[in-house]
PDB file of C-alpha atoms in Angstrom:
ATOM      1  CA  MET A  19     -27.592  -1.829  -9.203  1.00 39.00           C
ATOM      2  CA  GLN A  20     -23.897  -2.510  -8.723  1.00 55.00           C
ATOM      3  CA  ASN A  21     -22.861  -6.146  -9.074  1.00 66.00           C
ATOM      4  CA  THR A  22     -21.130  -7.767  -6.107  1.00 74.00           C
ATOM      5  CA  PRO A  23     -17.457  -8.388  -6.977  1.00 85.00           C
ATOM      6  CA  GLU A  24     -16.010 -11.869  -6.462  1.00 93.00           C
ATOM      7  CA  THR A  25     -12.636 -10.589  -5.269  1.00 96.00           C
ATOM      8  CA  ILE A  26     -11.073  -7.418  -3.875  1.00 97.00           C
ATOM      9  CA  VAL A  27      -7.461  -6.302  -3.500  1.00 98.00           C
ATOM     10  CA  ILE A  28      -5.884  -5.040  -0.282  1.00 98.00           C
ATOM     11  CA  TYR A  29      -2.553  -3.357  -0.853  1.00 98.00           C
ATOM     12  CA  ASP A  30       0.180  -1.242   0.678  1.00 98.00           C
ATOM     13  CA  ALA A  31       3.203   0.565  -0.698  1.00 98.00           C
ATOM     14  CA  GLU A  32       6.524   2.019   0.431  1.00 98.00           C
ATOM     15  CA  TYR A  33       8.090   5.152  -1.033  1.00 97.00           C
ATOM     16  CA  TRP A  34      11.437   6.897  -1.063  1.00 98.00           C
ATOM     17  CA  SER A  35      11.802   8.934   2.095  1.00 97.00           C
ATOM     18  CA  ASP A  36      14.287  10.528   4.447  1.00 97.00           C
ATOM     19  CA  GLU A  37      14.054  11.815   7.981  1.00 96.00           C
ATOM     20  CA  GLY A  38      11.619  14.736   8.137  1.00 96.00           C
ATOM     21  CA  CYS A  39      10.318  14.221   4.588  1.00 95.00           C
ATOM     22  CA  MET A  40       6.703  13.970   5.664  1.00 91.00           C
ATOM     23  CA  ALA A  41       6.829  17.226   7.612  1.00 94.00           C
ATOM     24  CA  ARG A  42       8.559  18.930   4.648  1.00 95.00           C
ATOM     25  CA  GLY A  43       6.135  17.473   2.130  1.00 94.00           C
ATOM     26  CA  TRP A  44       9.110  15.876   0.329  1.00 96.00           C
ATOM     27  CA  ASN A  45      10.080  19.435  -0.628  1.00 95.00           C
ATOM     28  CA  GLY A  46      13.426  19.900   1.108  1.00 95.00           C
ATOM     29  CA  LEU A  47      16.464  20.951  -0.909  1.00 95.00           C
ATOM     30  CA  LYS A  48      17.885  17.416  -0.814  1.00 92.00           C
ATOM     31  CA  ASP A  49      14.560  15.561  -0.982  1.00 96.00           C
ATOM     32  CA  HIS A  50      13.405  13.425  -3.863  1.00 97.00           C
ATOM     33  CA  PRO A  51       9.691  12.881  -4.546  1.00 96.00           C
ATOM     34  CA  PRO A  52       8.075   9.889  -2.793  1.00 97.00           C
ATOM     35  CA  TYR A  53       8.947   7.461  -5.585  1.00 98.00           C
ATOM     36  CA  LEU A  54       7.326   4.027  -5.379  1.00 98.00           C
ATOM     37  CA  ILE A  55       9.768   1.349  -4.176  1.00 98.00           C
ATOM     38  CA  GLN A  56       7.597  -1.540  -2.939  1.00 98.00           C
ATOM     39  CA  PHE A  57       4.049  -2.554  -3.830  1.00 98.00           C
ATOM     40  CA  SER A  58       2.470  -5.518  -2.057  1.00 98.00           C
ATOM     41  CA  ALA A  59      -1.099  -6.760  -2.380  1.00 98.00           C
ATOM     42  CA  ILE A  60      -3.395  -9.563  -1.295  1.00 98.00           C
ATOM     43  CA  LYS A  61      -6.352 -10.654  -3.411  1.00 98.00           C
ATOM     44  CA  VAL A  62      -9.203 -12.063  -1.318  1.00 98.00           C
ATOM     45  CA  LYS A  63     -12.621 -13.516  -2.025  1.00 97.00           C
ATOM     46  CA  LEU A  64     -15.484 -11.325  -0.941  1.00 96.00           C
ATOM     47  CA  GLU A  65     -17.139 -14.059   1.094  1.00 95.00           C
ATOM     48  CA  LYS A  66     -17.253 -15.238   4.692  1.00 94.00           C
ATOM     49  CA  GLY A  67     -13.803 -15.174   6.257  1.00 96.00           C
ATOM     50  CA  LEU A  68     -12.314 -13.080   3.432  1.00 97.00           C
ATOM     51  CA  PRO A  69     -10.131 -16.008   2.275  1.00 98.00           C
ATOM     52  CA  GLU A  70      -6.871 -15.219   0.519  1.00 97.00           C
ATOM     53  CA  VAL A  71      -6.643 -16.038  -3.182  1.00 97.00           C
ATOM     54  CA  ASP A  72      -3.268 -14.671  -4.295  1.00 97.00           C
ATOM     55  CA  ARG A  73      -0.433 -12.299  -3.394  1.00 98.00           C
ATOM     56  CA  CYS A  74       2.091 -10.139  -5.155  1.00 98.00           C
ATOM     57  CA  ASN A  75       5.172  -8.320  -3.872  1.00 98.00           C
ATOM     58  CA  ILE A  76       6.959  -6.041  -6.317  1.00 98.00           C
ATOM     59  CA  PHE A  77      10.116  -3.966  -5.883  1.00 98.00           C
ATOM     60  CA  LEU A  78      11.171  -1.025  -8.054  1.00 98.00           C
ATOM     61  CA  GLN A  79      14.509   0.789  -8.172  1.00 97.00           C
ATOM     62  CA  PRO A  80      13.609   4.469  -7.904  1.00 97.00           C
ATOM     63  CA  VAL A  81      15.027   6.726 -10.605  1.00 97.00           C
ATOM     64  CA  ASP A  82      14.811  10.461 -11.145  1.00 96.00           C
ATOM     65  CA  VAL A  83      13.260  12.117 -14.199  1.00 95.00           C
ATOM     66  CA  PHE A  84      16.557  11.677 -16.058  1.00 95.00           C
ATOM     67  CA  GLY A  85      16.630   7.922 -15.392  1.00 95.00           C
ATOM     68  CA  ASN A  86      19.393   8.063 -12.786  1.00 96.00           C
ATOM     69  CA  ASN A  87      19.168   5.635  -9.877  1.00 97.00           C
ATOM     70  CA  ILE A  88      18.276   7.238  -6.549  1.00 97.00           C
ATOM     71  CA  ASP A  89      20.078   5.964  -3.468  1.00 95.00           C
ATOM     72  CA  LEU A  90      18.088   4.701  -0.520  1.00 97.00           C
ATOM     73  CA  THR A  91      18.539   6.627   2.703  1.00 97.00           C
ATOM     74  CA  LYS A  92      19.523   5.100   6.026  1.00 97.00           C
ATOM     75  CA  TYR A  93      16.223   6.385   7.391  1.00 97.00           C
ATOM     76  CA  PHE A  94      14.250   4.496   4.727  1.00 98.00           C
ATOM     77  CA  THR A  95      16.188   1.260   5.234  1.00 98.00           C
ATOM     78  CA  ASP A  96      15.861   1.457   9.028  1.00 98.00           C
ATOM     79  CA  LEU A  97      12.126   2.085   8.646  1.00 97.00           C
ATOM     80  CA  THR A  98      11.278  -0.557   6.058  1.00 97.00           C
ATOM     81  CA  HIS A  99      14.202  -3.019   6.267  1.00 97.00           C
ATOM     82  CA  ILE A 100      14.506  -2.663   2.476  1.00 98.00           C
ATOM     83  CA  THR A 101      18.179  -2.492   1.515  1.00 97.00           C
ATOM     84  CA  GLN A 102      19.919  -1.741  -1.745  1.00 97.00           C
ATOM     85  CA  ASP A 103      20.914  -5.409  -1.926  1.00 97.00           C
ATOM     86  CA  ILE A 104      17.216  -6.361  -1.873  1.00 97.00           C
ATOM     87  CA  LEU A 105      16.524  -3.978  -4.748  1.00 97.00           C
ATOM     88  CA  ASP A 106      19.577  -5.158  -6.685  1.00 97.00           C
ATOM     89  CA  GLU A 107      18.302  -8.724  -6.450  1.00 97.00           C
ATOM     90  CA  ASN A 108      14.551  -8.201  -6.811  1.00 98.00           C
ATOM     91  CA  ALA A 109      13.702  -4.861  -8.439  1.00 98.00           C
ATOM     92  CA  GLN A 110      12.009  -5.058 -11.833  1.00 96.00           C
ATOM     93  CA  GLU A 111      12.206  -2.580 -14.670  1.00 96.00           C
ATOM     94  CA  ILE A 112       9.640   0.137 -14.012  1.00 97.00           C
ATOM     95  CA  PRO A 113       7.351  -0.557 -17.016  1.00 97.00           C
ATOM     96  CA  GLU A 114       7.405  -4.294 -16.230  1.00 98.00           C
ATOM     97  CA  ALA A 115       6.652  -3.720 -12.552  1.00 98.00           C
ATOM     98  CA  LEU A 116       3.734  -1.382 -13.258  1.00 98.00           C
ATOM     99  CA  SER A 117       2.338  -3.822 -15.812  1.00 98.00           C
ATOM    100  CA  GLU A 118       2.499  -6.634 -13.258  1.00 98.00           C
ATOM    101  CA  ILE A 119       0.640  -4.488 -10.722  1.00 98.00           C
ATOM    102  CA  LYS A 120      -2.049  -3.668 -13.274  1.00 98.00           C
ATOM    103  CA  ASN A 121      -2.463  -7.319 -14.257  1.00 98.00           C
ATOM    104  CA  PHE A 122      -2.691  -8.430 -10.622  1.00 98.00           C
ATOM    105  CA  VAL A 123      -5.278  -5.813  -9.689  1.00 97.00           C
ATOM    106  CA  GLY A 124      -7.388  -6.152 -12.824  1.00 95.00           C
ATOM    107  CA  GLU A 125     -10.797  -4.538 -12.339  1.00 94.00           C
ATOM    108  CA  ASP A 126     -11.063  -5.324  -8.625  1.00 96.00           C
ATOM    109  CA  LEU A 127     -11.836  -2.725  -5.993  1.00 96.00           C
ATOM    110  CA  CYS A 128      -8.595  -1.764  -4.215  1.00 97.00           C
ATOM    111  CA  TYR A 129      -8.197  -0.857  -0.543  1.00 98.00           C
ATOM    112  CA  SER A 130      -5.284   1.025   1.038  1.00 97.00           C
ATOM    113  CA  TYR A 131      -4.749   3.006   4.226  1.00 97.00           C
ATOM    114  CA  GLY A 132      -4.912   6.621   3.126  1.00 93.00           C
ATOM    115  CA  GLY A 133      -5.248   6.573  -0.631  1.00 86.00           C
ATOM    116  CA  ASP A 134      -1.910   5.275  -1.900  1.00 93.00           C
ATOM    117  CA  GLU A 135      -3.128   5.549  -5.484  1.00 95.00           C
ATOM    118  CA  ARG A 136      -2.273   9.257  -5.400  1.00 94.00           C
ATOM    119  CA  GLU A 137       1.399   8.694  -4.547  1.00 94.00           C
ATOM    120  CA  ILE A 138       1.638   5.852  -7.059  1.00 97.00           C
ATOM    121  CA  SER A 139       0.164   8.128  -9.729  1.00 97.00           C
ATOM    122  CA  LEU A 140       2.779  10.780  -8.930  1.00 96.00           C
ATOM    123  CA  SER A 141       5.599   8.285  -9.488  1.00 97.00           C
ATOM    124  CA  CYS A 142       4.017   7.201 -12.760  1.00 98.00           C
ATOM    125  CA  PHE A 143       3.642  10.807 -13.910  1.00 97.00           C
ATOM    126  CA  LEU A 144       7.309  11.560 -13.203  1.00 97.00           C
ATOM    127  CA  TRP A 145       8.370   8.327 -14.929  1.00 97.00           C
ATOM    128  CA  GLN A 146       6.061   9.071 -17.896  1.00 97.00           C
ATOM    129  CA  GLN A 147       4.178   5.825 -17.357  1.00 97.00           C
ATOM    130  CA  ASP A 148       0.476   5.052 -17.114  1.00 97.00           C
ATOM    131  CA  THR A 149      -0.748   4.452 -13.590  1.00 97.00           C
ATOM    132  CA  PRO A 150      -1.683   0.807 -12.913  1.00 98.00           C
ATOM    133  CA  LEU A 151      -4.572   1.708 -10.590  1.00 97.00           C
ATOM    134  CA  ASN A 152      -7.959   3.104 -11.555  1.00 96.00           C
ATOM    135  CA  PRO A 153      -8.779   5.877  -9.026  1.00 95.00           C
ATOM    136  CA  GLN A 154     -12.490   5.098  -9.414  1.00 95.00           C
ATOM    137  CA  LEU A 155     -11.869   1.618  -8.015  1.00 96.00           C
ATOM    138  CA  CYS A 156      -9.710   2.714  -5.056  1.00 96.00           C
ATOM    139  CA  ARG A 157     -11.046   2.949  -1.517  1.00 96.00           C
ATOM    140  CA  ASP A 158      -9.587   4.440   1.677  1.00 97.00           C
ATOM    141  CA  VAL A 159      -9.463   1.901   4.525  1.00 97.00           C
ATOM    142  CA  ARG A 160      -9.527   4.705   7.099  1.00 97.00           C
ATOM    143  CA  LYS A 161     -12.945   5.912   5.984  1.00 96.00           C
ATOM    144  CA  MET A 162     -14.356   2.383   6.195  1.00 96.00           C
ATOM    145  CA  LEU A 163     -12.961   1.799   9.682  1.00 97.00           C
ATOM    146  CA  HIS A 164     -14.206   5.197  10.828  1.00 97.00           C
ATOM    147  CA  THR A 165     -17.707   4.391   9.589  1.00 96.00           C
ATOM    148  CA  ALA A 166     -17.438   1.106  11.489  1.00 97.00           C
ATOM    149  CA  GLY A 167     -16.658   2.901  14.749  1.00 96.00           C
ATOM    150  CA  MET A 168     -12.885   3.570  14.892  1.00 97.00           C
ATOM    151  CA  SER A 169     -12.247   7.090  16.135  1.00 97.00           C
ATOM    152  CA  GLU A 170     -10.473   9.701  14.057  1.00 97.00           C
ATOM    153  CA  GLU A 171      -7.850  10.042  16.797  1.00 97.00           C
ATOM    154  CA  ASP A 172      -7.064   6.313  16.689  1.00 97.00           C
ATOM    155  CA  LEU A 173      -6.900   6.383  12.904  1.00 97.00           C
ATOM    156  CA  LYS A 174      -4.375   9.233  13.013  1.00 95.00           C
ATOM    157  CA  ALA A 175      -2.325   7.415  15.662  1.00 97.00           C
ATOM    158  CA  ASN A 176      -2.025   4.249  13.574  1.00 97.00           C
ATOM    159  CA  THR A 177      -0.671   3.143  10.228  1.00 96.00           C
ATOM    160  CA  SER A 178      -1.709   0.229   8.047  1.00 97.00           C
ATOM    161  CA  GLY A 179       0.920  -1.961   9.702  1.00 97.00           C
ATOM    162  CA  SER A 180      -0.023  -1.126  13.282  1.00 97.00           C
ATOM    163  CA  LEU A 181      -3.744  -1.868  12.918  1.00 97.00           C
ATOM    164  CA  ALA A 182      -3.540  -5.588  13.749  1.00 97.00           C
ATOM    165  CA  ASN A 183      -1.541  -4.954  16.924  1.00 96.00           C
ATOM    166  CA  PHE A 184      -3.876  -2.111  17.893  1.00 97.00           C
ATOM    167  CA  PHE A 185      -6.799  -4.535  17.895  1.00 97.00           C
ATOM    168  CA  GLY A 186      -4.802  -7.285  19.652  1.00 97.00           C
ATOM    169  CA  LEU A 187      -4.775  -9.594  16.637  1.00 96.00           C
ATOM    170  CA  PRO A 188      -2.041 -12.225  16.145  1.00 95.00           C
ATOM    171  CA  PHE A 189       0.536 -10.473  13.980  1.00 94.00           C
ATOM    172  CA  ASP A 190       4.326 -10.426  14.023  1.00 93.00           C
ATOM    173  CA  GLY A 191       5.096  -8.727  10.720  1.00 93.00           C
ATOM    174  CA  HIS A 192       7.491  -5.811  10.394  1.00 95.00           C
ATOM    175  CA  ILE A 193       5.540  -2.558  10.272  1.00 95.00           C
ATOM    176  CA  HIS A 194       6.440  -0.510   7.173  1.00 96.00           C
ATOM    177  CA  ASP A 195       7.062  -3.577   5.073  1.00 97.00           C
ATOM    178  CA  ALA A 196       4.273  -3.422   2.496  1.00 98.00           C
ATOM    179  CA  THR A 197       3.696  -7.182   2.616  1.00 97.00           C
ATOM    180  CA  ALA A 198       3.153  -7.141   6.366  1.00 98.00           C
ATOM    181  CA  ASP A 199       1.159  -3.911   6.241  1.00 98.00           C
ATOM    182  CA  SER A 200      -1.329  -5.266   3.705  1.00 98.00           C
ATOM    183  CA  LEU A 201      -1.751  -8.378   5.855  1.00 98.00           C
ATOM    184  CA  SER A 202      -2.412  -6.161   8.884  1.00 98.00           C
ATOM    185  CA  ILE A 203      -5.252  -4.491   6.976  1.00 98.00           C
ATOM    186  CA  LEU A 204      -6.702  -7.857   5.968  1.00 98.00           C
ATOM    187  CA  LEU A 205      -6.584  -9.160   9.550  1.00 98.00           C
ATOM    188  CA  THR A 206      -8.350  -6.010  10.724  1.00 98.00           C
ATOM    189  CA  PHE A 207     -11.044  -6.344   8.061  1.00 98.00           C
ATOM    190  CA  ARG A 208     -11.615  -9.965   9.081  1.00 97.00           C
ATOM    191  CA  HIS A 209     -11.876  -8.904  12.723  1.00 97.00           C
ATOM    192  CA  PHE A 210     -14.431  -6.213  11.927  1.00 97.00           C
ATOM    193  CA  VAL A 211     -16.522  -8.612   9.857  1.00 97.00           C
ATOM    194  CA  GLU A 212     -16.346 -11.368  12.494  1.00 96.00           C
ATOM    195  CA  THR A 213     -17.428  -8.950  15.235  1.00 96.00           C
ATOM    196  CA  GLU A 214     -20.197  -7.636  12.943  1.00 96.00           C
ATOM    197  CA  LYS A 215     -18.863  -4.085  12.930  1.00 96.00           C
ATOM    198  CA  MET A 216     -18.714  -4.451   9.157  1.00 96.00           C
ATOM    199  CA  SER A 217     -20.485  -6.617   6.613  1.00 95.00           C
ATOM    200  CA  LEU A 218     -19.432  -7.860   3.185  1.00 95.00           C
ATOM    201  CA  SER A 219     -21.785  -5.308   1.617  1.00 93.00           C
ATOM    202  CA  ASP A 220     -19.550  -2.537   3.039  1.00 94.00           C
ATOM    203  CA  PHE A 221     -16.866  -3.505   0.515  1.00 93.00           C
ATOM    204  CA  ILE A 222     -19.040  -2.810  -2.527  1.00 85.00           C
TER     205      ILE A 222
END
């Protein structure tokens, strides 16, 4: 019988992108891979109210396989509000950033909207670094919300950051900022637990 964890981690991430990248599968002639740029997570207690325990917000300067810095696109900055100045001031060295993510997550179950661990693993592979997330401990928020009654159409029409607004929850964060997006997921989880659409046992 699986032991009930004391804490879980809810996270979101932002990746290098340009206009049309998603439709092209990041495979256009001028596209770079979806390198990890921002990782933000909230650690919460798995108890009534899902109280917050800790947060982390980590920036990385994307580099190609030769170690050359990759410029942010106007599309990415307009979407996320992450500028080069923000990275210049806050970005950590890649090994240090990945180590901090791993230490924050520990052995907790991790929840993201759509399986971000795959994209993070791709960045780590290209950077020749170990991934900080254990795929066996990662869960897809969409599948949980679908089991709890959210339609597939509504799941496709939303992102992690738009969930809170979709359910009319108090939220004024900028969608596509990983910090705000992870909070949007947490608010939605709390709403589903409070309305008894989900129970704490669903997180195990």
